[in-house]
GROMACS .gro file of C-alpha atoms in nm:
model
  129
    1UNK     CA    1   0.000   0.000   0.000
    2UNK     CA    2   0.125   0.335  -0.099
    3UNK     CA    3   0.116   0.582   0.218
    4UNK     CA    4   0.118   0.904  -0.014
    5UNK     CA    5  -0.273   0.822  -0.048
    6UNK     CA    6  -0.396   0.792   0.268
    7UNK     CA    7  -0.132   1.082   0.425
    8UNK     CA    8  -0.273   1.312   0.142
    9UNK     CA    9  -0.621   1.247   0.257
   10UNK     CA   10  -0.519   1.312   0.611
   11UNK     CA   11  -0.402   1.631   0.536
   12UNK     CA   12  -0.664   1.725   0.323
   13UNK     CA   13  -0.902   1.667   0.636
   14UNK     CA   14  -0.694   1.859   0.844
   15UNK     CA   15  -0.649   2.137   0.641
   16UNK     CA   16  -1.027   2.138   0.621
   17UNK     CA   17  -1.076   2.135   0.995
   18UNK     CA   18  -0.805   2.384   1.065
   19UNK     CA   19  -1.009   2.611   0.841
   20UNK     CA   20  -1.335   2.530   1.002
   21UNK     CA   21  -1.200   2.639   1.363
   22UNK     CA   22  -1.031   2.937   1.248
   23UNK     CA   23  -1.303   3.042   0.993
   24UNK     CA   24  -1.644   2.959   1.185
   25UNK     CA   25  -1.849   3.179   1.457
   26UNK     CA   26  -2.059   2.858   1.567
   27UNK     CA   27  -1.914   2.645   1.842
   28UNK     CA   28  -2.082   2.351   1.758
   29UNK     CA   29  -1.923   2.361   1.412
   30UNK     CA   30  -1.588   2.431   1.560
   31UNK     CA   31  -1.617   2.112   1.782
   32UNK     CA   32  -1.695   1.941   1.401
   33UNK     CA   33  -1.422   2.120   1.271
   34UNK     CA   34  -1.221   1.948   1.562
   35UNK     CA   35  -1.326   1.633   1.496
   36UNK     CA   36  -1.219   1.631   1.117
   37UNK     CA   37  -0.891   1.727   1.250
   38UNK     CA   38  -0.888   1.418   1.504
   39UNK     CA   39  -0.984   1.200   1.221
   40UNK     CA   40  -0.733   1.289   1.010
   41UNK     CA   41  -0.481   1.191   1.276
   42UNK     CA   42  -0.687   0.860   1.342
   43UNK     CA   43  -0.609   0.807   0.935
   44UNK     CA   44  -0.242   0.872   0.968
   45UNK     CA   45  -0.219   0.643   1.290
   46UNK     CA   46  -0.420   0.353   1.104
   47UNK     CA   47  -0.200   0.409   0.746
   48UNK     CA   48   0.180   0.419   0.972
   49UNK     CA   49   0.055   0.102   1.120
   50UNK     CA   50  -0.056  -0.074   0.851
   51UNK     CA   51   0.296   0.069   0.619
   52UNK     CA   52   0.534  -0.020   0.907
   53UNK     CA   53   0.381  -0.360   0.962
   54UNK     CA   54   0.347  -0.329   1.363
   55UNK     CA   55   0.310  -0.606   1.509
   56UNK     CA   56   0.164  -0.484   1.843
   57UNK     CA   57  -0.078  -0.262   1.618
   58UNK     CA   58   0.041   0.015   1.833
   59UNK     CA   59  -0.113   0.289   1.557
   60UNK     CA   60  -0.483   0.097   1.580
   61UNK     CA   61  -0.467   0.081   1.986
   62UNK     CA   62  -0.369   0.482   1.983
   63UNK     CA   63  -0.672   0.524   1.773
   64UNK     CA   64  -0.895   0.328   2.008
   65UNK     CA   65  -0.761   0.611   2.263
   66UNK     CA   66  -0.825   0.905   2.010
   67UNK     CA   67  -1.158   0.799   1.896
   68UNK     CA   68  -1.237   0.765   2.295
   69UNK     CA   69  -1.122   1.109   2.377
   70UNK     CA   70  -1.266   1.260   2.067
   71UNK     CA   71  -1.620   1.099   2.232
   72UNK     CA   72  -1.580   1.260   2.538
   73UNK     CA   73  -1.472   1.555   2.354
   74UNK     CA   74  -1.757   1.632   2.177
   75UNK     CA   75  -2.035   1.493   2.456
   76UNK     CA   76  -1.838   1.771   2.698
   77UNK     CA   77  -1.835   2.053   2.437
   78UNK     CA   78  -2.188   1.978   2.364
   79UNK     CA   79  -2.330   2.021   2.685
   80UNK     CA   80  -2.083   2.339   2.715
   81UNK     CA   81  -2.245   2.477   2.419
   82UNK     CA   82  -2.585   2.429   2.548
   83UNK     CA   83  -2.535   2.587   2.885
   84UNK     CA   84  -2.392   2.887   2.710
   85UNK     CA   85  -2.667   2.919   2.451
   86UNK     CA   86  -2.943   2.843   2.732
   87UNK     CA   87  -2.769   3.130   2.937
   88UNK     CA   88  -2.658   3.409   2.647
   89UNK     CA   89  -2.905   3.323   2.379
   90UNK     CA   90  -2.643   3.262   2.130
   91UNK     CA   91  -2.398   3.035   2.047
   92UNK     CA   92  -2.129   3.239   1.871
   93UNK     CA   93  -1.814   3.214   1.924
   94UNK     CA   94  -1.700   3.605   1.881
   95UNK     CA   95  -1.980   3.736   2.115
   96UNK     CA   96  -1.851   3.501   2.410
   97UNK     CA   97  -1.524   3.680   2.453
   98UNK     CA   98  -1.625   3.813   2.828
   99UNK     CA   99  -1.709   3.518   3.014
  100UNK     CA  100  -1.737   3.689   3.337
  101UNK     CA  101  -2.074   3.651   3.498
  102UNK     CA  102  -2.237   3.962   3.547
  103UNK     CA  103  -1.967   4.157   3.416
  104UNK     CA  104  -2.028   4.464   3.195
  105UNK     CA  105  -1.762   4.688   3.121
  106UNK     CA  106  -1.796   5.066   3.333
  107UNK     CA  107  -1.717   5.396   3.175
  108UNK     CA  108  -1.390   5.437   3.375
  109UNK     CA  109  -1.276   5.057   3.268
  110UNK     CA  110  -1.009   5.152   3.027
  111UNK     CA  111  -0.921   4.711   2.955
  112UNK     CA  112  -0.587   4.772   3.102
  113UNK     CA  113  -0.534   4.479   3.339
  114UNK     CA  114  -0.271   4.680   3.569
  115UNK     CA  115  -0.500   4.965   3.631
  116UNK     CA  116  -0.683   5.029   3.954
  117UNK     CA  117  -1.019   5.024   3.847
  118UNK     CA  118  -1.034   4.669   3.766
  119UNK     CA  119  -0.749   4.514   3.978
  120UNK     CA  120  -0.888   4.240   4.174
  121UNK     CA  121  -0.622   4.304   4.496
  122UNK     CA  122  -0.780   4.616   4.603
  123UNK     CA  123  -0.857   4.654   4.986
  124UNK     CA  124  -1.200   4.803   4.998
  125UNK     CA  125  -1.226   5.054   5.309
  126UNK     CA  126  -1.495   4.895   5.461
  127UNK     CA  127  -1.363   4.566   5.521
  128UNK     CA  128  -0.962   4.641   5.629
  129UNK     CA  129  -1.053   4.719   5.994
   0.00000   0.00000   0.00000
């Protein structure tokens, strides 16, 4: 078997879901995207196995362990997703960038993390006794 085929394919997936993560707003196609991208590895695993004639199979068992993780993976994601959408009404990856709960940005909060107004080690007078 020639192992140009199956390593083009592989990188032609990966390619694809490197693309789809960069490229995509939707988190639930980036976790697809991800998964094209773990089943391109899966391909190159299976096609170095069967080209270097293992004979503990090492490449097959690894992709026992990658389909595995890719399963809890995507049943994780998924529920992250859902929460997020159930809580923000959207499930776009761009409009998630402050995952602080409850926080919205004041008119003195310049984004600067070193500045007083939003350092988190400030004493507040009431409480230093």
């Amino acid at each position: 078997m020639h192992l140009a085929y199956p390593a083009v394919l592989a990188a032609l997936l990966f390619c694809t879901g490197l693309y789809g993560v960069l490229a995509r707003r939707n988190a639930i196609l980036v976790l697809m995207s991800v998964e094209l991208m773990l089943n391109a590895v899966n391909l190159n695993l299976v096609a170095f196995d069967v080209w270097l004639r293992d004979t503990l199979h090492a490449g097959q068992a690894l992709t026992l362990f990658t389909i595995a993780i890719a399963a809890a993976e995507i049943g994780i994601g998924l529920a992250i997703v859902l929460m997020v959408y159930r809580n923000r009404g959207t499930s776009d990856v761009d409009r998630l960038r402050d995952t602080a709960e409850g926080h919205e940005p004041g008119p003195h909060d310049s984004g600067d993390p070193t500045s007083p107004s939003t350092s988190t080690s400030t004493v507040r007078p009431e409480v230093a006794a």
